[in-house]
Amino acid sequence: MKSIANNLVLERGILTSSYKQEIRQSILSIKAQSLSRVKSRLKKDSSKIYSETGTILKVSMFALVLVALVF
């Protein structure tokens, strides 16, 4: 009976370590996915910011040119 008990302990230990490894891998994959989502959002938002900044600069330059032509 000792051999059966020892086998159960070993199997449980192996299952526990493999389960811990699966948890670690799933956490790492979740982190990687969330990091890629953040990066893609930043890329999308940065293009909007640059676009809005460019539009504001164009309008302000147009206004300055109109003011310079009037005076």
PDB file of C-alpha atoms in Angstrom, residues 4-26:
ATOM      1  CA  ILE A   4       0.068   3.321  -4.029  1.00  0.00           C
ATOM      2  CA  ALA A   5       0.130   6.202  -1.556  1.00  0.00           C
ATOM      3  CA  ASN A   6       3.494   7.386  -2.853  1.00  0.00           C
ATOM      4  CA  ASN A   7       2.251   7.266  -6.424  1.00  0.00           C
ATOM      5  CA  LEU A   8      -0.796   9.336  -5.545  1.00  0.00           C
ATOM      6  CA  VAL A   9       1.375  11.971  -3.875  1.00  0.00           C
ATOM      7  CA  LEU A  10       3.716  12.088  -6.864  1.00  0.00           C
ATOM      8  CA  GLU A  11       0.854  12.320  -9.338  1.00  0.00           C
ATOM      9  CA  ARG A  12      -0.785  15.055  -7.332  1.00  0.00           C
ATOM     10  CA  GLY A  13       2.517  16.943  -7.174  1.00  0.00           C
ATOM     11  CA  ILE A  14       2.975  16.643 -10.922  1.00  0.00           C
ATOM     12  CA  LEU A  15      -0.558  17.789 -11.579  1.00  0.00           C
ATOM     13  CA  THR A  16      -0.113  20.721  -9.241  1.00  0.00           C
ATOM     14  CA  SER A  17       3.097  21.861 -10.909  1.00  0.00           C
ATOM     15  CA  SER A  18       1.619  21.498 -14.387  1.00  0.00           C
ATOM     16  CA  TYR A  19      -1.477  23.358 -13.248  1.00  0.00           C
ATOM     17  CA  LYS A  20       0.688  26.165 -11.887  1.00  0.00           C
ATOM     18  CA  GLN A  21       2.546  26.285 -15.192  1.00  0.00           C
ATOM     19  CA  GLU A  22      -0.749  26.527 -17.103  1.00  0.00           C
ATOM     20  CA  ILE A  23      -1.853  29.384 -14.865  1.00  0.00           C
ATOM     21  CA  ARG A  24       1.423  31.227 -15.447  1.00  0.00           C
ATOM     22  CA  GLN A  25       1.129  30.753 -19.202  1.00  0.00           C
ATOM     23  CA  SER A  26      -2.465  31.964 -19.272  1.00  0.00           C
TER      24      SER A  26
END
